[in-house]
Coordinates of C-alpha atoms in Angstrom, one line a residue:
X1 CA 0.0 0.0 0.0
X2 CA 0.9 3.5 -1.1
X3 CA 0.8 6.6 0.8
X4 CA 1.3 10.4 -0.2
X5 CA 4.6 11.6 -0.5
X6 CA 4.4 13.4 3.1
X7 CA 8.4 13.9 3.0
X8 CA 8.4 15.5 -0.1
X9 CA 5.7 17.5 1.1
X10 CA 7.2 18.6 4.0
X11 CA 10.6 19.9 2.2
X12 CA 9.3 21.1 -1.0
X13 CA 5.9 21.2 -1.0
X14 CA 5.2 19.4 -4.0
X15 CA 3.4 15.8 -4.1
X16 CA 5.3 14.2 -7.0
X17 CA 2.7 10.6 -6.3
X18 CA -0.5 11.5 -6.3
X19 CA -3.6 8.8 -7.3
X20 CA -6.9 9.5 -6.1
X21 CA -8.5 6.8 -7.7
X22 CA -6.6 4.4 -6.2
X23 CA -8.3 2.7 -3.0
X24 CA -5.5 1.8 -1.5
X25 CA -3.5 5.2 -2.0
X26 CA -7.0 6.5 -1.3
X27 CA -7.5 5.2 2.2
X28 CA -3.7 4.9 3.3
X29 CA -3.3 8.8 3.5
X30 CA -4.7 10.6 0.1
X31 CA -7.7 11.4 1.6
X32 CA -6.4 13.1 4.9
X33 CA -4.0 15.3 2.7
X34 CA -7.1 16.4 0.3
X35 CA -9.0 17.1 3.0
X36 CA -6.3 19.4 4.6
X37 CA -6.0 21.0 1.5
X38 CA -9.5 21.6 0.6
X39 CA -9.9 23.6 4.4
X40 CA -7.6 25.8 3.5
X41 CA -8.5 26.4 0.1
X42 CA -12.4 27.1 1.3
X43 CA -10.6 29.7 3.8
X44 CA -9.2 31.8 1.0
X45 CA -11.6 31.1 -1.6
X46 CA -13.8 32.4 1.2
X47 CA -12.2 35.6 1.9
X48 CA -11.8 35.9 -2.2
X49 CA -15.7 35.8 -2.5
X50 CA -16.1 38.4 0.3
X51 CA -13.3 41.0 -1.5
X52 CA -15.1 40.6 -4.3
X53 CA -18.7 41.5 -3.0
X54 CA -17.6 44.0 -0.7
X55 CA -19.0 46.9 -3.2
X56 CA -22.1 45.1 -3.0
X57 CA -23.5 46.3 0.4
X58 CA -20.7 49.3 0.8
X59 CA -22.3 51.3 -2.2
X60 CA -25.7 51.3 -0.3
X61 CA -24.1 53.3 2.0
X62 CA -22.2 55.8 0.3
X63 CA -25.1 58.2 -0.3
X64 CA -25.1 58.2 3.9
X65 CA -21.6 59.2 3.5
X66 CA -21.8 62.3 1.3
X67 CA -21.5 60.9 -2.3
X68 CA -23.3 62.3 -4.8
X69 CA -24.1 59.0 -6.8
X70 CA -27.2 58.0 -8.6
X71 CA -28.7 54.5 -8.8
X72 CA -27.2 53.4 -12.0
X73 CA -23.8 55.0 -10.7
X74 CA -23.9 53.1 -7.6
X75 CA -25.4 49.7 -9.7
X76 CA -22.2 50.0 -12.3
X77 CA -20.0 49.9 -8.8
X78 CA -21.4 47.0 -7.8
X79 CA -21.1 45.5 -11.1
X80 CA -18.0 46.1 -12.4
X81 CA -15.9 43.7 -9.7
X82 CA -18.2 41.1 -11.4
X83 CA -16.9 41.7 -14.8
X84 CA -13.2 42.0 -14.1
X85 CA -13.5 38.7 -11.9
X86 CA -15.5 37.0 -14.4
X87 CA -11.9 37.7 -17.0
X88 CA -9.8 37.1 -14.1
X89 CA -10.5 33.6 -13.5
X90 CA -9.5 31.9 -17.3
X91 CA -5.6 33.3 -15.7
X92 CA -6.5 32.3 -12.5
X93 CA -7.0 28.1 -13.5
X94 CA -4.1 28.3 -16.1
X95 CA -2.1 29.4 -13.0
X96 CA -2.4 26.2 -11.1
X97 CA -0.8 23.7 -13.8
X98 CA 2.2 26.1 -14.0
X99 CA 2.9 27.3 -10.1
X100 CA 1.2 24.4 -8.2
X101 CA -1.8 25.2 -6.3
X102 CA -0.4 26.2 -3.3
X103 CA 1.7 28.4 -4.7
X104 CA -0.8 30.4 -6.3
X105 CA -3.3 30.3 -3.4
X106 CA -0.6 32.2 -1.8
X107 CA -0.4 34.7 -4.5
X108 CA -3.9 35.5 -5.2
X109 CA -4.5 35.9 -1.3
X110 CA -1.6 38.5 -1.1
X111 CA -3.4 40.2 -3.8
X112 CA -6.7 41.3 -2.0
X113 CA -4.8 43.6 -0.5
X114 CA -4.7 45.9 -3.3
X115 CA -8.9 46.1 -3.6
X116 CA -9.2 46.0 0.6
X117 CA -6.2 49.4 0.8
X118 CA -8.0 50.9 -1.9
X119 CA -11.3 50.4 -0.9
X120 CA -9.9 52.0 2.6
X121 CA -8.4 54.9 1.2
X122 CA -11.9 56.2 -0.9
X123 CA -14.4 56.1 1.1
X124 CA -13.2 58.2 3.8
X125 CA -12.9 60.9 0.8
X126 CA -15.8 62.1 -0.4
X127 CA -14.1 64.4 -3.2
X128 CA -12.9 61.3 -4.8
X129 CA -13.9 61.3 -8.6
X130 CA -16.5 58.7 -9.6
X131 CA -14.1 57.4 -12.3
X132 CA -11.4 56.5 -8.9
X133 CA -14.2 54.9 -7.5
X134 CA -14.9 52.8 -10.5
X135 CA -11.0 51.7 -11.0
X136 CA -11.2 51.0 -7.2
X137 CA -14.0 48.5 -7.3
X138 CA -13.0 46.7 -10.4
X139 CA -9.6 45.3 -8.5
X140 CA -12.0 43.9 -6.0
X141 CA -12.4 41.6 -9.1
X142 CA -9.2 40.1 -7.9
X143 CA -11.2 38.2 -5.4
X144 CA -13.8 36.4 -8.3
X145 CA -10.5 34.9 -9.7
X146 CA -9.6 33.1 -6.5
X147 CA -12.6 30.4 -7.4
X148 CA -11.2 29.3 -10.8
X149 CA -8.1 28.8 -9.5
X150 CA -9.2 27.1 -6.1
X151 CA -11.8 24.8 -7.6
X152 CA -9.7 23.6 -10.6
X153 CA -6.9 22.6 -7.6
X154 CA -9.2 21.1 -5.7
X155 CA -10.9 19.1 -8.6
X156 CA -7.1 17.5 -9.0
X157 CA -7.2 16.3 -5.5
X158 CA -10.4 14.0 -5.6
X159 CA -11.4 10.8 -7.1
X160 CA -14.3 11.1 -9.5
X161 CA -16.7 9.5 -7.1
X162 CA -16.5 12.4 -4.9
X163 CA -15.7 15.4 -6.6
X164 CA -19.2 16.5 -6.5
X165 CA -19.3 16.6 -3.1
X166 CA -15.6 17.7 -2.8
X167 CA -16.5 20.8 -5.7
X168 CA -19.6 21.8 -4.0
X169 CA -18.2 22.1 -0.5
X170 CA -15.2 24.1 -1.8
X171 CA -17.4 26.2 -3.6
X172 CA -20.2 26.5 -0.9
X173 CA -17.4 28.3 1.6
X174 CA -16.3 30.5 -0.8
X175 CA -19.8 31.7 -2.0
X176 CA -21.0 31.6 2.0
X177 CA -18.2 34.7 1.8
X178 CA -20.8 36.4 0.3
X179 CA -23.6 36.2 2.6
X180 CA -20.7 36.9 5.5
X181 CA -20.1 40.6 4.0
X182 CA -23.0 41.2 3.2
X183 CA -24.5 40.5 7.1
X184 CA -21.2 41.5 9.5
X185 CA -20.0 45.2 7.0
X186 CA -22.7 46.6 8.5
X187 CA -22.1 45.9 11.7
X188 CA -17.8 46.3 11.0
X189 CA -18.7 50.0 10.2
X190 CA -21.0 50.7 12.9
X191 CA -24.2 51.3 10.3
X192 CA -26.1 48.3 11.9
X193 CA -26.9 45.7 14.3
X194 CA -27.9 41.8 13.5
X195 CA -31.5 42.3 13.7
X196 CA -31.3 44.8 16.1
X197 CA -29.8 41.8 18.4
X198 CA -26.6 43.6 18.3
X199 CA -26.2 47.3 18.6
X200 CA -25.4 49.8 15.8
X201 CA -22.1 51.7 16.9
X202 CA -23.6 55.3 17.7
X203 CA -20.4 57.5 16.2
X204 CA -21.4 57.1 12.5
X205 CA -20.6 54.7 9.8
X206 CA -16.9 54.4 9.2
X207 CA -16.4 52.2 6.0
X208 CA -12.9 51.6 5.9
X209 CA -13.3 49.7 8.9
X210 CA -14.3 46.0 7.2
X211 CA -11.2 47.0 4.5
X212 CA -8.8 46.4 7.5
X213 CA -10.7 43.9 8.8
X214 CA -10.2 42.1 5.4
X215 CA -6.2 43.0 4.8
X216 CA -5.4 41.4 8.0
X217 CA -7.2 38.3 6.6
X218 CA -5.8 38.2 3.6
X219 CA -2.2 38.0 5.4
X220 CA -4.0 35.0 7.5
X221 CA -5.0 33.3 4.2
X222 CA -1.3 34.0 2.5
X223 CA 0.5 32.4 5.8
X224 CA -2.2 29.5 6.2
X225 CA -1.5 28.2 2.5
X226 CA 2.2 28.4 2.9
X227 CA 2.2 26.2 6.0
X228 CA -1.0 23.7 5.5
X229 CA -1.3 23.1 1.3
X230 CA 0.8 21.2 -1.1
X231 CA 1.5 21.5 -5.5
X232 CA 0.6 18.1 -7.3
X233 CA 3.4 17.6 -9.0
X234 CA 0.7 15.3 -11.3
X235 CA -0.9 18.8 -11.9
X236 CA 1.0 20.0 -14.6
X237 CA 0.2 21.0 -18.0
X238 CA 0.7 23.9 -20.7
X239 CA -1.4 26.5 -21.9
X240 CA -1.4 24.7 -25.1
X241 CA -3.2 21.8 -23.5
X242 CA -5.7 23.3 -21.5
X243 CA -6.6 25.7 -23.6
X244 CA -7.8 22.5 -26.2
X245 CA -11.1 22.6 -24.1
X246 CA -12.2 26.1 -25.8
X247 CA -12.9 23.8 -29.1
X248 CA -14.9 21.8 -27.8
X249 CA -18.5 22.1 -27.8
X250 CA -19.6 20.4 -24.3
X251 CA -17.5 23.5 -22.5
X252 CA -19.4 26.3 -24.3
X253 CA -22.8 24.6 -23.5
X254 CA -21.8 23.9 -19.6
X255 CA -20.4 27.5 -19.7
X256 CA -23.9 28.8 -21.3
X257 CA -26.1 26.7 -18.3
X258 CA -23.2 28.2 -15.2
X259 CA -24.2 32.0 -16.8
X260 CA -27.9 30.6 -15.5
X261 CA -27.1 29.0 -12.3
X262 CA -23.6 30.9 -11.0
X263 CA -24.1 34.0 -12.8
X264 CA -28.1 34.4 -11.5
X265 CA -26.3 33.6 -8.0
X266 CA -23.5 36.1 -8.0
X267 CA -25.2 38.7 -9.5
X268 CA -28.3 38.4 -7.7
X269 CA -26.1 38.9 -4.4
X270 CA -24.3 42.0 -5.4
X271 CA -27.9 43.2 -6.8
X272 CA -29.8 42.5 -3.5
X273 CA -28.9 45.3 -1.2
X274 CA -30.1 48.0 -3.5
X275 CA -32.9 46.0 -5.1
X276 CA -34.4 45.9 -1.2
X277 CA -33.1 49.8 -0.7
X278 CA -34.7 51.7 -3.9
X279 CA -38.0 49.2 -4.1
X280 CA -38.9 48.9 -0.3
X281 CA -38.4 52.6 0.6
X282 CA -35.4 53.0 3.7
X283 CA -36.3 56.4 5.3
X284 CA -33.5 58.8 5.2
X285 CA -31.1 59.9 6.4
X286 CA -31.3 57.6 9.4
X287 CA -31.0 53.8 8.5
X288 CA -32.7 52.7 11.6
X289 CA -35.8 54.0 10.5
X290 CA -39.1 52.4 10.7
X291 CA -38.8 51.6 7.2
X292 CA -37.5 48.1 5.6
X293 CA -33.4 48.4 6.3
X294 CA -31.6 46.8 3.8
X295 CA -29.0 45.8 5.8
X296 CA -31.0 43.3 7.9
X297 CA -32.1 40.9 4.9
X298 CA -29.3 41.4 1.9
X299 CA -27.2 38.7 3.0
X300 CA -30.1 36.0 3.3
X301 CA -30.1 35.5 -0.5
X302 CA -26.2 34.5 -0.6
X303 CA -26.3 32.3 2.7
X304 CA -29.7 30.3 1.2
X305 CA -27.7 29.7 -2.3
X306 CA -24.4 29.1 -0.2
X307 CA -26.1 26.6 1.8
X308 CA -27.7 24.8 -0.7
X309 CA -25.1 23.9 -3.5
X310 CA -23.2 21.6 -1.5
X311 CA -26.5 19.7 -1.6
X312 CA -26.8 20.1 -5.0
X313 CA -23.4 18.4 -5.6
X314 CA -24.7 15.8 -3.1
X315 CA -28.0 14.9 -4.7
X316 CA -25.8 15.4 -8.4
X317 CA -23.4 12.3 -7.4
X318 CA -26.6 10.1 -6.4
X319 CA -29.1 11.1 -9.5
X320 CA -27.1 13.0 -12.2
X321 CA -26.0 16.3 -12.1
X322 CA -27.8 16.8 -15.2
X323 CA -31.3 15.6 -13.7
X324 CA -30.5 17.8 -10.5
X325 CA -29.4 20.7 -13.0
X326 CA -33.1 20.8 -15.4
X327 CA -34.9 20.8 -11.6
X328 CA -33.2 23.7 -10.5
X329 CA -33.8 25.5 -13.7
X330 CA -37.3 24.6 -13.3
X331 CA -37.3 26.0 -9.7
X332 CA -35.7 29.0 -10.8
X333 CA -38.5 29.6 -13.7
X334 CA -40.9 29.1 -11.4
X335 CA -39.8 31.4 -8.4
X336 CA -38.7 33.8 -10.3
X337 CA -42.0 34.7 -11.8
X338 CA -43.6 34.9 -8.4
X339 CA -40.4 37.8 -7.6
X340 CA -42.2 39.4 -10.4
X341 CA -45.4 38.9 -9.7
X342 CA -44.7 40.7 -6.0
X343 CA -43.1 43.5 -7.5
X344 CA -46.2 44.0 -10.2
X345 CA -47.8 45.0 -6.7
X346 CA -45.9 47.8 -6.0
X347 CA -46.5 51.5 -6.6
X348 CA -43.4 53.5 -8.1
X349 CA -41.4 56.1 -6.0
X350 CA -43.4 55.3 -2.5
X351 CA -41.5 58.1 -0.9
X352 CA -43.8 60.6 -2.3
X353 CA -46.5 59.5 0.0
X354 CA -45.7 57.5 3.6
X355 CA -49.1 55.4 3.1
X356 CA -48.0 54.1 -0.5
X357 CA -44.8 53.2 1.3
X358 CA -46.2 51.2 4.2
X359 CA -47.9 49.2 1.5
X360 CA -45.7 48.2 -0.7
X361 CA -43.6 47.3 2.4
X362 CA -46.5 44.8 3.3
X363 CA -45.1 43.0 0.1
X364 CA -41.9 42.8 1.2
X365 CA -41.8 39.6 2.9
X366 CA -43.3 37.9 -0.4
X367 CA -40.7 38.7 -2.1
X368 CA -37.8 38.2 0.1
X369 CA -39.3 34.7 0.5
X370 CA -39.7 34.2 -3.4
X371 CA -36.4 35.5 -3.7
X372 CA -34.7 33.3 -0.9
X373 CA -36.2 30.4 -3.1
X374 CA -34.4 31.6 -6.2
X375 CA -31.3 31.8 -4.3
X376 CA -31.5 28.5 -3.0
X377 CA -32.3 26.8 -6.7
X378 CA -29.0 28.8 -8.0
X379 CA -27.0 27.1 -5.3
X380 CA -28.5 23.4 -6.4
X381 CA -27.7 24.5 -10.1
X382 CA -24.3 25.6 -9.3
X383 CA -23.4 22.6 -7.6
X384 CA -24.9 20.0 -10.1
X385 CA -23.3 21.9 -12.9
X386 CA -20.3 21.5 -11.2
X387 CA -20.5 17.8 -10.7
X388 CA -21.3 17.5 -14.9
X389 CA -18.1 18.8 -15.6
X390 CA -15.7 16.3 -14.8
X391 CA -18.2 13.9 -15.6
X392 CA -18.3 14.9 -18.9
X393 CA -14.8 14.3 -19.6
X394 CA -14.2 11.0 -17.9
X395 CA -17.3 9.7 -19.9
X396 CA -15.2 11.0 -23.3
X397 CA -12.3 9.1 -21.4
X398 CA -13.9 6.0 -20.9
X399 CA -15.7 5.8 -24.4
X400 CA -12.1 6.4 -25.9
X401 CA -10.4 3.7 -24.5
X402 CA -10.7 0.1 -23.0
X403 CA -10.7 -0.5 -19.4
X404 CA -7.7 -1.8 -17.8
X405 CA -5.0 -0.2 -20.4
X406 CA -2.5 2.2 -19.8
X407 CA -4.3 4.4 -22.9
X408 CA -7.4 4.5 -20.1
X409 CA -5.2 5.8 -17.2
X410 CA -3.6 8.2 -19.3
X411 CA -6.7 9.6 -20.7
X412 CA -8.5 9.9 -17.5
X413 CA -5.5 11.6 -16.0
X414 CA -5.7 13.7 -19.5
X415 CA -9.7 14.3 -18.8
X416 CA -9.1 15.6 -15.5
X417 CA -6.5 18.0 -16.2
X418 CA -9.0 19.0 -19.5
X419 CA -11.9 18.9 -17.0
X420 CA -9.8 21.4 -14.7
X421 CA -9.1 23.9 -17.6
X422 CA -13.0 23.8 -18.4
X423 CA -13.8 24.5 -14.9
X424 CA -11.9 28.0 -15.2
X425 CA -13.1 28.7 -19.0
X426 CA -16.9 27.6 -17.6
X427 CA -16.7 29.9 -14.8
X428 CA -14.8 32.8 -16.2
X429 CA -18.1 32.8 -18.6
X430 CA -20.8 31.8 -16.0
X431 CA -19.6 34.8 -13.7
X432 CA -20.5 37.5 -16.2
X433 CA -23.8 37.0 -15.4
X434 CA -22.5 38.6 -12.1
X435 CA -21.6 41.8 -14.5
X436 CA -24.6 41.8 -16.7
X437 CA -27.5 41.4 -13.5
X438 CA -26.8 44.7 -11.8
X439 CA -26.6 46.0 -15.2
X440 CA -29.8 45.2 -16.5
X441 CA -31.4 46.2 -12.8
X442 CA -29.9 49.6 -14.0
X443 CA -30.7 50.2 -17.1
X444 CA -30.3 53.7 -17.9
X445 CA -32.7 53.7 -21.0
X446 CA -35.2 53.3 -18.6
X447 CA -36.1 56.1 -16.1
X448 CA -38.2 54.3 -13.6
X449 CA -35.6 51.6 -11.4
X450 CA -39.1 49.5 -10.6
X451 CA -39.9 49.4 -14.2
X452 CA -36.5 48.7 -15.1
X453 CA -36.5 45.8 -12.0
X454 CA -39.5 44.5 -13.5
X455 CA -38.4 43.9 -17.1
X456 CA -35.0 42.7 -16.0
X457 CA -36.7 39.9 -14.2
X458 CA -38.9 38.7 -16.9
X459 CA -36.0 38.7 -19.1
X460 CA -34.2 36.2 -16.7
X461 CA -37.4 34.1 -16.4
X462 CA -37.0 33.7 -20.3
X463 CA -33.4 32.9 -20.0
X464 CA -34.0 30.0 -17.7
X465 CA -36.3 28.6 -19.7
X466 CA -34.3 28.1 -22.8
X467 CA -31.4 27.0 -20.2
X468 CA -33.7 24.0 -18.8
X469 CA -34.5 23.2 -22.3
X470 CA -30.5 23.4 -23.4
X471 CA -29.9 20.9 -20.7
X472 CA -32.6 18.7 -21.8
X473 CA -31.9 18.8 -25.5
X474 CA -28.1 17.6 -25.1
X475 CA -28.2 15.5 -21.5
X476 CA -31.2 14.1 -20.8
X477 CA -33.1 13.1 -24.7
X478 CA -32.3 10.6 -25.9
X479 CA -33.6 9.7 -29.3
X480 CA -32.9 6.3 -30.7
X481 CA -30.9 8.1 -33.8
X482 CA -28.2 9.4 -31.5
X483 CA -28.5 8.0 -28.3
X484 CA -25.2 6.0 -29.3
X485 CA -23.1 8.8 -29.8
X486 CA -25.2 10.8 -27.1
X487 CA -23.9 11.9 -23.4
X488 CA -27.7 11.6 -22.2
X489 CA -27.3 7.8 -20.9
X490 CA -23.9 8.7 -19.3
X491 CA -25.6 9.7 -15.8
X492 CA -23.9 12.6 -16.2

């Protein structure tokens, strides 16, 4: 029997054995040394997802703070960290093959401390240019590469009988970053309690507060991957190779379905603080006002879709990930109609008149409810899609070759390093949906936010529709014609 290379991981911290699909190897010390690894990878991936999403519930409270910024100004803020992590993340899974993954989870940790310094040094200046602002906020897209990176490590770690699980728990800690933000800013900056359970901090809201909160832990993260993770030395590959998986057609379909489940997630999040802010009236200038405070329900969204991919990855390695995948869709279609339906209740700017406010606020728990249920059938999607991926390529793998052979090992070791690079391509795609949410929230050809909430909405309804069918079409059908050639009866 077989175990990890621990000496070599001790003095150069690269594991030159590594064969997860090995039982033997497997049980006599793989799986400890994966499991340390995927800790501390959650732990900065986690911190990545929070510097990336700390716009999200800061620009809410910039108008408190003296800047002059309109809705779409304050929208574009929040999505432009989504667009430059969205690019970021093709680099980011390349980066693994040719540093090792504990290399690079050192380097993209020390980086957060560019956005988390800058973000300090802005918003105690109210003179700032909008434009600073904008540059700013778009290095907090340094934090949305740190997920390519970590999953396509992680993915090299596990045996394809548990990466589901493996992907979706890695994923689920760094997207429960988001919910974390979102819920303890406020409370970092002194601008609100939990609830009210814990008191707002009576000298004003102080901003820069949760950036040094956030430096110091990206330090923590840095040290914690130096001492705790390890490079697979079985890791490597080129450019060249990895970058084979942008002809194929599987990655641009997978990539196409993530835009519905990762990017609705993302996007949604960084969205939700001033979707509840400009459609549920918050009385101003004080945010404890009787009025629905943002600040108390914007991080509900990302802690339902956090907690529930995991799950999805779970239920993804028992029934298909493609199965799992069309329900959530179907979930998604569903709830998000009734989001629309509550807002079709509401009357437009309720500040005009305190009675119209009171009753659209009546709504309000309709749609946070409807809304929590969206969250929570992105965070199935996104970890059933998750589980497809490598799926799809050991299935190509398999088909290929005969069992037993040494042409089957090397192709599945081939698969998962192709599976890894799709994982980054897939995701670098599936985030812009991140960029282009806010966006359409904001649309400046339309005046009215509510009306431009409303048709944003049924926009995404339509787009998950023809996402449930996509998966459908290519992994579920199976006509008789094709069913040879066909990944439907793969259980992917």
């Amino acid at each position: 029997m077989s175990t990890p290379a621990a000496d070599t991981r001790r003095t150069r911290r690269w594991i030159e054995d590594w064969r997860p699909e090995d039982p033997d190897f497997w049980e006599g010390g793989g799986r400890s040394v994966a499991r340390r690894n995927l800790v501390w990878s959650i732990f900065a991936e986690h911190l990545g997802f929070s510097v990336w999403l700390i716009w999200s519930v800061s620009s809410a409270f910039l108008v408190a703070q003296g800047f002059a910024f309109t809705p779409q100004q304050l929208f574009l803020l929040v999505a432009l960290p989504n667009l430059v992590g969205s690019l970021l993340r093709l680099p980011y899974t390349f980066a693994v093959p040719k540093f090792g993954g504990r290399n690079w989870t050192m380097a993209s940790a020390a980086l957060l401390l560019i956005p988390t310094l800058g973000f300090a040094y802005v918003v105690q200046r109210p003179e700032t240019p909008y434009w600073v602002f904008c540059a700013i906020a778009a290095t907090a897209g340094l934090g949305g590469g740190n997920f390519a990176s970590s999953m396509a490590n992680i993915n090299f770690f596990y045996p394809s009988a548990k990466k589901g699980a493996a992907l979706g728990l890695n994923a689920a800690g760094g997207n429960l970053g988001v919910a974390l933000i979102q819920l303890f800013l406020p409370v970092i900056v002194g601008g609100a309690g939990i609830f009210g359970l814990v008191k707002a901090a009576e000298g004003g809201i102080d901003l820069q507060r949760a950036a040094w909160v956030y430096a110091g832990l990206a330090v923590v993260a840095t040290l914690a991957a130096y001492f705790f993770m390890d490079n697979l030395g079985t890791a490597k590959s080129s450019p060249r190779e990895q970058l084979q998986v942008v002809r194929k057609r599987q990655t641009w379909i997978m990539a196409f379905l993530y835009i519905g489940t990762f990017g609705s997630f993302i996007g949604y999040s960084a969205a939700m603080p001033l979707l509840i802010k400009l459609n549920f009236w918050v009385p101003e200038p004080s945010p404890l006002g009787t009025g629905i405070y943002f600040a108390y329900f914007a991080f509900l969204g990302a802690l339902v879709g956090s907690a529930t991919r995991p799950f999805g990855g779970w239920l993804a390695d028992r029934v298909g990930g493609a199965k799992v995948t069309l329900g959530a869709f179907g979930a998604m279609v569903v709830f998000t109609l009734a989001v629309l339906w509550t807002l079709m209740q509401l009357t437009p700017n309720p500040t005009a008149d305190p009675a119209i406010a009171s009753a659209n606020q009546s709504w309000f728990p309709w749609f946070l409810a409807f809304f929590l249920c969206v969250f929570a059938a992105t965070g199935v999607g996104n970890g059933s899609t998750y589980k497809m991926i490598p799926a799809i390529w050991r299935t190509e793998a398999e088909r290929a070759t005969t069992p037993g052979t040494p042409e089957r090992t090397a192709a599945l070791l081939a698969g998962t390093k192709q599976a890894s690079a799709a994982i980054g391509v897939i995701g670098a795609v599936g985030a812009i949906g991140g960029f282009l949410i806010p966006m359409a929230f904001s649309a400046p050809w339309v005046a009215d936010p509510m009306s431009a909430t409303k048709g944003a909405f049924l926009v995404f309804t339509a787009f998950y529709v023809v996402c449930g069918a996509v998966t459908w079409a290519v992994y579920l059908r199976r006509p008789a014609e094709v069913r040879a050639k066909s990944l439907a009866g793969a259980g992917i």
